[in-house]
Every structure is written in structure tokens, then in C-alpha cells.
XYZ file of N, CA and C in Angstrom:
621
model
N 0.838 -1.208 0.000
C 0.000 0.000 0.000
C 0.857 1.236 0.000
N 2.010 1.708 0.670
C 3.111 2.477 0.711
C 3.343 2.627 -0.790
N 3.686 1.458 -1.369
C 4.081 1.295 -2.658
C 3.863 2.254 -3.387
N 2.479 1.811 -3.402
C 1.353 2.352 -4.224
C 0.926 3.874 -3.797
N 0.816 4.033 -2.988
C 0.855 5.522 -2.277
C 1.779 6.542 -2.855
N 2.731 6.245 -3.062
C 4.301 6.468 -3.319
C 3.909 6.914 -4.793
N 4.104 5.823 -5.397
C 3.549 5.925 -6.932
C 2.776 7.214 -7.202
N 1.847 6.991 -6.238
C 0.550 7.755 -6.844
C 0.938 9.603 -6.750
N 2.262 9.851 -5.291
C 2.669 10.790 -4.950
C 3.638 11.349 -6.177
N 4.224 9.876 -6.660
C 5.736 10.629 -7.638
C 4.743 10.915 -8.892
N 3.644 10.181 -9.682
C 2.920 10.142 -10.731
C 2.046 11.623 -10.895
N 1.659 12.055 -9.347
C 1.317 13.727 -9.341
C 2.110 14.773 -9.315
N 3.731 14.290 -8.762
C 4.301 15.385 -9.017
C 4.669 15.561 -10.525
N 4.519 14.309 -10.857
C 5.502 14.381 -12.278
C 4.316 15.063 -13.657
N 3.152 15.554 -13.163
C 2.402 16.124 -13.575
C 2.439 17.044 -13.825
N 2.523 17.420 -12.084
C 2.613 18.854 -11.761
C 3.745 19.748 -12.552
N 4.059 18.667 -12.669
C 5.988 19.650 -13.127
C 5.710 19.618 -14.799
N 5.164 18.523 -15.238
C 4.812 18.390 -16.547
C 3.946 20.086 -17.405
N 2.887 20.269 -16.003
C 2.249 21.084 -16.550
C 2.652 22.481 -16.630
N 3.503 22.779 -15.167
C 4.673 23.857 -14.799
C 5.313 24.368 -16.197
N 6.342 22.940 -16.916
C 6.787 23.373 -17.987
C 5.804 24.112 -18.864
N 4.475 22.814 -19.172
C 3.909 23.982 -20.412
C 3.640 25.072 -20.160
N 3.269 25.031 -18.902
C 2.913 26.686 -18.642
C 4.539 27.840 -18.901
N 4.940 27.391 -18.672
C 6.469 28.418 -18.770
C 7.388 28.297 -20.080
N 6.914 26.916 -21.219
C 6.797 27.333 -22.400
C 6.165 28.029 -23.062
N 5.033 27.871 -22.906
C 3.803 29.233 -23.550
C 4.038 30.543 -22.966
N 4.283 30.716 -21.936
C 4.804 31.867 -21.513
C 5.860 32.650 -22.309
N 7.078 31.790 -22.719
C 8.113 31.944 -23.500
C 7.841 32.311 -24.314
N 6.728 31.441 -24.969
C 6.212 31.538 -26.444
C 5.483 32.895 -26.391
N 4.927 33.169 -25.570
C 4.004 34.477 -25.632
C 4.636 35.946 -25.480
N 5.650 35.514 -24.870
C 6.608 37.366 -24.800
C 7.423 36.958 -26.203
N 8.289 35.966 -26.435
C 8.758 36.377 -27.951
C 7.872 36.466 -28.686
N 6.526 36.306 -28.861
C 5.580 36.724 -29.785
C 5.179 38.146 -29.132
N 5.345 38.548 -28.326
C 5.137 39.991 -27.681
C 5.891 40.595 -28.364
N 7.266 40.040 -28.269
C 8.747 40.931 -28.769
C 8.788 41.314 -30.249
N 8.173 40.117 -30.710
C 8.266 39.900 -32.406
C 7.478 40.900 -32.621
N 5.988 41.115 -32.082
C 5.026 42.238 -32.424
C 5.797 43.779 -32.415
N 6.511 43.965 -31.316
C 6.801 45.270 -30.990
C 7.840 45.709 -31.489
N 9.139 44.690 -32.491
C 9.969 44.341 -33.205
C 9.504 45.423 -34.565
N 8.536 44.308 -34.775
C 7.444 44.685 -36.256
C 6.866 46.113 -36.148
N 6.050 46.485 -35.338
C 5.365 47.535 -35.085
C 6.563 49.198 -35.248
N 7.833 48.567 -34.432
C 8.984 49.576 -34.613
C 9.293 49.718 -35.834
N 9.594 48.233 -36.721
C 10.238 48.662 -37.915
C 9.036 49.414 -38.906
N 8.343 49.048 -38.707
C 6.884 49.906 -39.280
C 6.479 51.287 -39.241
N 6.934 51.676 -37.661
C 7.269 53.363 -37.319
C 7.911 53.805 -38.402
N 9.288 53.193 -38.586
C 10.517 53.344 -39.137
C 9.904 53.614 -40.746
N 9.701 52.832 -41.666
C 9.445 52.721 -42.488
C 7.950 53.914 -42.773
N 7.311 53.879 -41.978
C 6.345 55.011 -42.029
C 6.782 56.903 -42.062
N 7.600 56.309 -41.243
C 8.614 58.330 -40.745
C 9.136 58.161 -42.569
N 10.065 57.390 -42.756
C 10.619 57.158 -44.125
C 9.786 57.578 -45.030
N 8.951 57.108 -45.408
C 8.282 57.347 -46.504
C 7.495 58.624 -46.020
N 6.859 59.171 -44.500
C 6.440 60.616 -44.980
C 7.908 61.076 -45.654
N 8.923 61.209 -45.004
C 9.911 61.854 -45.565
C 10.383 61.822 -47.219
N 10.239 60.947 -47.486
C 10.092 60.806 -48.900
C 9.294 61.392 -49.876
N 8.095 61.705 -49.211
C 6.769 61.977 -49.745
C 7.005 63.125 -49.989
N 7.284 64.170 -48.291
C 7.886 65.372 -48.294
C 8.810 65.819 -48.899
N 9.666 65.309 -49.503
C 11.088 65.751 -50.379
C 10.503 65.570 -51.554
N 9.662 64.520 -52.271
C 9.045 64.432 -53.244
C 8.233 65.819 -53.484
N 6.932 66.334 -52.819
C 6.888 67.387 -52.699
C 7.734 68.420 -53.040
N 8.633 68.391 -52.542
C 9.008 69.610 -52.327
C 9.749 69.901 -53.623
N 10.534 68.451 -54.196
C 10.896 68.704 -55.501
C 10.102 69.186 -57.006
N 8.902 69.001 -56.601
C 7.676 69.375 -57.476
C 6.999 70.076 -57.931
N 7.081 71.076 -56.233
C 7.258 72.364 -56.543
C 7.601 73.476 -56.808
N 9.018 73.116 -56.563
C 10.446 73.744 -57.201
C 10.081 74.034 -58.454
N 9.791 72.217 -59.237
C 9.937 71.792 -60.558
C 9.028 72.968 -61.088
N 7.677 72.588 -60.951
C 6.643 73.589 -61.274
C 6.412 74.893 -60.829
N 7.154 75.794 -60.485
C 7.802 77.134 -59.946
C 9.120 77.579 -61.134
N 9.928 76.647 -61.328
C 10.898 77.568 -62.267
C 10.337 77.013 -63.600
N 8.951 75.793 -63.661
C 8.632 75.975 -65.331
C 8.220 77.076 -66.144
N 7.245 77.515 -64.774
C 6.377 78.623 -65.038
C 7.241 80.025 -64.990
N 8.688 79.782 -64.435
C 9.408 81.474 -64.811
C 9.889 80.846 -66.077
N 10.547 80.197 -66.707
C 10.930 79.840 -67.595
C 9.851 80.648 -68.734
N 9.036 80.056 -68.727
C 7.762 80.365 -69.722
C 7.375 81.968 -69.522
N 7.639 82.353 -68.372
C 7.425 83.914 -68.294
C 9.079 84.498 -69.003
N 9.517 83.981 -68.644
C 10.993 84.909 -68.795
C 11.307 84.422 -70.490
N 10.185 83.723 -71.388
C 10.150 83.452 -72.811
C 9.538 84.375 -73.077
N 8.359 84.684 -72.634
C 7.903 85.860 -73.127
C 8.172 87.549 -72.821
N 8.605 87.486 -71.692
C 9.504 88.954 -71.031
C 10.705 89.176 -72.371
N 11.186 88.114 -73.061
C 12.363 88.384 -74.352
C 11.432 88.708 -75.128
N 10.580 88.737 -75.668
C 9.682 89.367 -76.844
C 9.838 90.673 -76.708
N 10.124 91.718 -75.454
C 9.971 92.918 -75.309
C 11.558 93.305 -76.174
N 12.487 92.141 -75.292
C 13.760 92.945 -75.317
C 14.081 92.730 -76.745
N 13.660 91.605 -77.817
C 13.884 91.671 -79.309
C 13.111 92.237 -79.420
N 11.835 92.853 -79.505
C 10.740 93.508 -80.011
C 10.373 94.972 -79.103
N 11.382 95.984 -78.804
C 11.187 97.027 -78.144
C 9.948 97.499 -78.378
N 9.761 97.660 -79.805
C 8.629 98.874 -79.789
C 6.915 98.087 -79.623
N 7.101 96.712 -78.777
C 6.134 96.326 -78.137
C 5.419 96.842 -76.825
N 6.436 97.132 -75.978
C 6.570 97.178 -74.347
C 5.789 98.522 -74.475
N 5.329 99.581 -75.028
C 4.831 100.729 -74.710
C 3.351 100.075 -75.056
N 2.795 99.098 -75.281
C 1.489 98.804 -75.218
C 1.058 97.728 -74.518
N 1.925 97.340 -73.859
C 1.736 96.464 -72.751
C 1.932 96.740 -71.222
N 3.111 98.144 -71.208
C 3.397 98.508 -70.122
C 2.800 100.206 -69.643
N 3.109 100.723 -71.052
C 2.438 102.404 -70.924
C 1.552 102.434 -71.828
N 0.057 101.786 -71.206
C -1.156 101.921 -72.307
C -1.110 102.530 -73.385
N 0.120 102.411 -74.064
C -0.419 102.647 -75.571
C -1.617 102.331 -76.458
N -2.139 103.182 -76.919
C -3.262 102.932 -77.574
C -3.067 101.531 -78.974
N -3.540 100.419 -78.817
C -3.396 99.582 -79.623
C -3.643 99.825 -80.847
N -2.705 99.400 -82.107
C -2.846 100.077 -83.561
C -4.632 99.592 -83.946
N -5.117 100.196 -84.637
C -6.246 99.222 -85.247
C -6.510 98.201 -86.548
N -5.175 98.437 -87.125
C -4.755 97.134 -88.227
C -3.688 97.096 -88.698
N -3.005 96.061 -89.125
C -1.319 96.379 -89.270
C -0.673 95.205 -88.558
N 0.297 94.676 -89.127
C 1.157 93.822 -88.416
C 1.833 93.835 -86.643
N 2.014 95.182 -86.488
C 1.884 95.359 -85.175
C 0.579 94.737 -84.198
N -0.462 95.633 -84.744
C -1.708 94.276 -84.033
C -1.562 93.035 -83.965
N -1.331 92.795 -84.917
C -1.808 90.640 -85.006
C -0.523 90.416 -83.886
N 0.413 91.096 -84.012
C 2.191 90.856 -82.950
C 1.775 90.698 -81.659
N 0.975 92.102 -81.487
C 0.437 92.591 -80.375
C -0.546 91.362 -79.516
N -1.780 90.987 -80.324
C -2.515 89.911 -79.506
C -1.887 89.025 -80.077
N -0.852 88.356 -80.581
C -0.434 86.790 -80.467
C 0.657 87.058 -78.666
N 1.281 88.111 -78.716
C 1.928 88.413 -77.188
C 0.982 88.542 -75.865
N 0.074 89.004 -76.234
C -0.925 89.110 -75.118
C -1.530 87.534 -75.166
N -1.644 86.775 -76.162
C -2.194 85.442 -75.527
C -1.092 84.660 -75.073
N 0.081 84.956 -75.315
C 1.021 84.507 -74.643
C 1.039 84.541 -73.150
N 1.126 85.797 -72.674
C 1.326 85.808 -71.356
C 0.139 85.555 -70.495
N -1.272 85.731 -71.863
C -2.471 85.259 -70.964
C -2.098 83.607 -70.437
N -1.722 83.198 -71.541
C -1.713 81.600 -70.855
C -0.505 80.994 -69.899
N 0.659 82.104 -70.151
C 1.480 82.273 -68.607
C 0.946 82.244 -67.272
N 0.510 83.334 -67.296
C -0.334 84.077 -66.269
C -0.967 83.128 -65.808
N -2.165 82.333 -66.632
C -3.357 81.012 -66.147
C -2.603 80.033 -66.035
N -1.573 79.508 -66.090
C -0.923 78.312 -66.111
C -0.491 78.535 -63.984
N 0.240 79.458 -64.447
C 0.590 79.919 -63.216
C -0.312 79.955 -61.962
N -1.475 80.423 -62.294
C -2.456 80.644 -61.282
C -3.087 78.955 -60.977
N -3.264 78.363 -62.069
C -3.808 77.011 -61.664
C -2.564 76.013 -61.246
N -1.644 76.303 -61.472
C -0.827 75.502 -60.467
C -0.380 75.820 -59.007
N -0.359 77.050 -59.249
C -0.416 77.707 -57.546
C -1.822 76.378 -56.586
N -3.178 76.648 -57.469
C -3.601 76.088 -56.563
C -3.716 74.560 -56.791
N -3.565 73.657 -58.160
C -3.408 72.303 -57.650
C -1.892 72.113 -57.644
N -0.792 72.357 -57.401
C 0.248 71.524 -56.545
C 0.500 72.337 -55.227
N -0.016 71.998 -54.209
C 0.256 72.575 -52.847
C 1.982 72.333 -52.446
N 2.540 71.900 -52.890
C 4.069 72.300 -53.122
C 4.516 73.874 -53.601
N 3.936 74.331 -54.318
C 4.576 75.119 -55.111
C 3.825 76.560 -54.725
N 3.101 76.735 -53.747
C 2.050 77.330 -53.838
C 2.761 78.332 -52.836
N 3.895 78.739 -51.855
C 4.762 79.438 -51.824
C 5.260 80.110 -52.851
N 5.985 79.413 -53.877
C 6.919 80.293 -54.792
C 6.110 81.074 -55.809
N 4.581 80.447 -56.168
C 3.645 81.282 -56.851
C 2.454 81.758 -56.138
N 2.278 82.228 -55.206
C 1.802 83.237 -53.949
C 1.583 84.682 -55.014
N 2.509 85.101 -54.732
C 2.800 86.355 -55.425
C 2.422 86.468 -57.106
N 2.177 85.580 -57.655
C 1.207 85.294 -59.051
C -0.104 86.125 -58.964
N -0.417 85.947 -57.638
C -2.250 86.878 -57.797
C -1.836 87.814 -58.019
N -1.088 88.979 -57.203
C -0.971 90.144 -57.037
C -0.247 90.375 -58.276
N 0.356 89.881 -59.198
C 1.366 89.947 -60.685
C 0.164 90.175 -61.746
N -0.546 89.159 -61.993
C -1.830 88.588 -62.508
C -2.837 89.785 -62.145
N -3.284 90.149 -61.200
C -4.457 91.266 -61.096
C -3.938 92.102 -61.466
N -2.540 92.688 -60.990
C -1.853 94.071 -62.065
C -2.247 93.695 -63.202
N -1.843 92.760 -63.845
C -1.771 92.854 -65.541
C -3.249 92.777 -65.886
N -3.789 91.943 -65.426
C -5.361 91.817 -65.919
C -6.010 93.712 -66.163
N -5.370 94.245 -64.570
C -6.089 95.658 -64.665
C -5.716 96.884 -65.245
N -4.573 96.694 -65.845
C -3.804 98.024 -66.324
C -3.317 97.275 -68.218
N -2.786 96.087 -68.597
C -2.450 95.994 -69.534
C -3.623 96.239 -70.486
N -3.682 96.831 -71.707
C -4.648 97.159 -72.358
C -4.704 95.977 -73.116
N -3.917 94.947 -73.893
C -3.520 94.154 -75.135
C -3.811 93.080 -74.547
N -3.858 92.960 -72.782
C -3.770 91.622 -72.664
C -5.671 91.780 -72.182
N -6.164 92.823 -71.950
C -7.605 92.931 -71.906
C -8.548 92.459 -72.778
N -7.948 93.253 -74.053
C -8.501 92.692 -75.405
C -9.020 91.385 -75.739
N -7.702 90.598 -75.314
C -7.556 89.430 -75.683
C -8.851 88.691 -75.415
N -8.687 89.175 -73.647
C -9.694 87.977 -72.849
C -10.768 88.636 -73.220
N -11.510 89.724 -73.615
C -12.872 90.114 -73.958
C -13.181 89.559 -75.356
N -12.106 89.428 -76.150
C -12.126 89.011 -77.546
C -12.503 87.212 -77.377
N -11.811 86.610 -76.377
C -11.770 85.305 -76.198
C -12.699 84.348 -74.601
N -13.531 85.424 -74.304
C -14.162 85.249 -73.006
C -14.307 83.003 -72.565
N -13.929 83.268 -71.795
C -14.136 81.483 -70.985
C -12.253 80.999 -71.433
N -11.762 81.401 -71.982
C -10.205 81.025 -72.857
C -9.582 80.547 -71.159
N -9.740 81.783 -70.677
C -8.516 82.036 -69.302
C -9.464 82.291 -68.062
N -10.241 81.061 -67.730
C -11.087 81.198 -66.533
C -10.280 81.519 -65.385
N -9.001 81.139 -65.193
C -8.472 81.603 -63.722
C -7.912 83.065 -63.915
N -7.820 83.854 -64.915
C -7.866 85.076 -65.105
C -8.872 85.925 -64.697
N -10.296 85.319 -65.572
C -11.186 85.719 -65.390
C -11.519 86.118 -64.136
N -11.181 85.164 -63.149
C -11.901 85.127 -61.804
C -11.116 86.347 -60.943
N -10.214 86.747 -61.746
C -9.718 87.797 -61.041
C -10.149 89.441 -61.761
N -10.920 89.418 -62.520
C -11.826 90.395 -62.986
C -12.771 91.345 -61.770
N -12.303 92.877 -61.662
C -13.208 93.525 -61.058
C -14.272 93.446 -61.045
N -15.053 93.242 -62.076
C -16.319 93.705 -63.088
C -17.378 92.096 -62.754
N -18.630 92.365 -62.645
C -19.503 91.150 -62.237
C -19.674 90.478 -63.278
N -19.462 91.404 -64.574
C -19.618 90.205 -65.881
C -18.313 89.692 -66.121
N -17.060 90.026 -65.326
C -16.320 89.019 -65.891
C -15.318 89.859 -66.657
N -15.203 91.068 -67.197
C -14.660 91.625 -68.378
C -13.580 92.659 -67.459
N -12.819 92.850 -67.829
C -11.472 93.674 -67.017
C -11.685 94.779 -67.143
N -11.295 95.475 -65.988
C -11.148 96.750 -66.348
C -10.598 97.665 -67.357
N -11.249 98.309 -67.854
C -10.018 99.592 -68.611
C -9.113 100.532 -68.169
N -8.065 101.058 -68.406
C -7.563 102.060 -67.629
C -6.974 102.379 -68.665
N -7.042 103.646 -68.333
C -7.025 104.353 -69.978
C -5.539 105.483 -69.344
N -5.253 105.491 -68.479
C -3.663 105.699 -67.749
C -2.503 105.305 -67.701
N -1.508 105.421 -67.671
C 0.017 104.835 -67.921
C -0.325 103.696 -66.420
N 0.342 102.557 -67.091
C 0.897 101.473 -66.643
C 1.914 101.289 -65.842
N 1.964 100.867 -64.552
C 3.011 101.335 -63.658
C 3.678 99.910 -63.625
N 4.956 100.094 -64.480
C 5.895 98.672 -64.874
C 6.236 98.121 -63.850
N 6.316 98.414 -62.405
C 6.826 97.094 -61.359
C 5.652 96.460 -61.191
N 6.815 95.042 -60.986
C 6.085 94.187 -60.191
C 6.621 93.229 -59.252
N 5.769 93.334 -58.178
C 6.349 92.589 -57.038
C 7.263 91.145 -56.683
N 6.707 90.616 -58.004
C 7.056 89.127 -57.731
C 8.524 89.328 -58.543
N 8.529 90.201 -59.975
C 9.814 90.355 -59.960
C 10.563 91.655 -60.518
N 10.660 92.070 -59.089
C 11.282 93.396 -58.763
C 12.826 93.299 -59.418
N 13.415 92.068 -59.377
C 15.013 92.235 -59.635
C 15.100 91.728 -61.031
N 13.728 91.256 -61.841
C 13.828 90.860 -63.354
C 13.255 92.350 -63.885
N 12.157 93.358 -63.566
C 11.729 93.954 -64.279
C 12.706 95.139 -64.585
N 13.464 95.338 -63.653
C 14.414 96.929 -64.460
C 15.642 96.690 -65.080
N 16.077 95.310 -65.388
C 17.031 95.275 -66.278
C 16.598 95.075 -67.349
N 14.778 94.163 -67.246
C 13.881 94.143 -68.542
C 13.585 95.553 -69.396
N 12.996 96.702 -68.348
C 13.093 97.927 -68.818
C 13.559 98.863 -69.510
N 14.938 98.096 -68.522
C 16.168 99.425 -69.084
C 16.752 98.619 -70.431
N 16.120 97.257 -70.830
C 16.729 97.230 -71.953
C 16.125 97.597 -73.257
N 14.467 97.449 -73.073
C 13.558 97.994 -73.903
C 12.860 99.224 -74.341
N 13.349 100.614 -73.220
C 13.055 101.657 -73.020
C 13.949 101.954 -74.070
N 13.560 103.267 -74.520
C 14.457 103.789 -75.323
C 15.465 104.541 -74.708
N 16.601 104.846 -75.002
C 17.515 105.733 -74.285
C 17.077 107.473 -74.210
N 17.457 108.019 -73.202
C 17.266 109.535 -73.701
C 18.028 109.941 -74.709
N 18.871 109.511 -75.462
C 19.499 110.052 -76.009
C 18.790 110.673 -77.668
């Protein structure tokens, strides 16, 4: 009976201890699966910070990109003045536009030029939010010209719906620009350090 007693004592411990282990294997098992999670979850931070950063430099290259396309394309048409001097007095000092003659047709093929500068400019200001710093200063460029250039007025009354983000910068409730039948005051803000070497090369000399 001892025997057997005995038995029955070593057969429960050897249980007990049996079950001890699994319990303190699963345990094991359950923090390196803890570890592995929080392992994962870090490199995931990691890879997340990364790619905003990526995203952000992407950005930012984009709007660079689309900021010096649009001077590019302005500073193509700002050279029309400096080969074509005797343009700039009807774009800058309301000259009265010829009423037929090769000068005209010169005249509005330049004014749709810079109209579609001008609108290119303004609609990328607002769809790439990258770029929308370096063309800020586009409205205030853009409403000058809309309100004082006479040639580039024409255009858009001649061509109404052409240059809707122009348009929208129209005083007038129908849409149509102002006239100003006054000299044209050649600065402009956005580029103060391009317009007087533009000037002084297209002005005539006093001499």
C-alpha cells in the first residue's frame, strides 16, 4: 500500500511539473511573440517616418519643378519685349493699340502669350500645394496685368471662358477687365530684380 501511495505521490508530481513546464513554455512563447510584435510595429514606425519623408522631399521637388517651369515660360515671353522694343509701350504704358497692321496681329499673339502664362501659373499655384509658396505672389502679378495691360484685356474680352483663372480675377460682375485708360506702372512685385534690367533694356535711351 506504501508502494502504491508512493507511486501515486511521484505520478502527481511528475504532472505537476509536466504542466509547470507547459505553462512556462507558452509563456516563453508568448513574450517572444510579444517581442516579435513590438519588433514589427517599430520597424513599421521606421518605415512610415521614411516614406512621410520621402513623400515630403518628393513634394518639395515638385514644386520647385513647377515654380521655375512657369518662370521659364514667363521669362520666354519677357524676351519678346527685349527683341521687339517697340512692343513694351502697349503692354506697359497703355499705348493705344494700332487698329490694323502687323503690329496688331504681334500685339494679340503676345498678349495670348502671357495670358496663358499668367493662367498656367495661377492654376498651379492652386493644384500643386508644393509650389504654392513660390507662386503666392502670381495673384498680385496677374491682377496688375489683368487691370492696367490694355492688349492683354482685349484678348480675354475678344476670347471670353479662354482664361477662366484670369477671369476670376476680374473687377467687373460680368467678368470683363477693367479699362484704364492711364500709364501702366511697370513694377512688379514678384519680380522686382527681373523687371528693371527688362526695362532698361527695352526703353528707349534719352538720347
Amino acid at each position: 500500500m506504501e508502494t502504491s501511495g508512493f507511486a501515486v505521490e511521484v505520478g502527481g508530481l511528475i504532472v505537476a511539473v509536466g504542466g509547470l513546464v507547459v505553462a512556462v513554455c507558452g509563456l516563453v512563447v508568448a513574450v517572444c511573440g510579444l517581442v516579435t510584435t513590438m519588433v514589427a510595429i517599430r520597424y513599421a514606425a521606421r518605415q512610415s517616418t521614411a516614406a512621410a519623408e520621402q513623400v515630403r522631399i518628393s513634394n518639395g521637388i515638385a514644386g520647385v519643378t513647377t515654380t521655375q517651369g512657369v518662370f521659364n515660360l514667363l521669362h520666354q515671353t519677357l524676351r519678346l519685349f527685349v527683341e521687339h522694343p517697340e512692343l513694351y509701350p502697349y503692354f506697359y504704358e497703355a499705348k493705344p493699340i494700332p487698329p490694323k497692321g502687323k503690329d496688331r496681329a504681334r500685339i494679340h499673339m503676345t498678349a495670348e502669350m502671357l495670358a496663358d502664362v499668367l493662367s498656367s501659373a495661377l492654376q498651379m499655384s492652386r493644384q500643386v500645394p508644393s509650389a504654392k509658396d513660390g507662386l503666392t505672389p502670381w495673384v498680385m502679378y496677374a491682377t496688375h496685368m489683368v487691370a492696367t495691360c490694355l492688349p492683354l484685356q482685349e484678348v480675354m474680352k475678344r476670347h471670353p471662358g479662354w482664361w477662366p483663372h484670369l477671369e476670376s480675377l476680374s473687377p467687373l460682375p460680368d467678368g470683363s477687365p477693367s479699362a484704364e485708360t492711364g500709364p501702366v506702372t511697370p513694377a512688379r512685385p514678384l519680380f522686382g530684380t527681373l523687371s528693371a534690367p527688362v526695362r532698361q533694356a527695352v526703353q528707349p535711351s534719352a538720347d
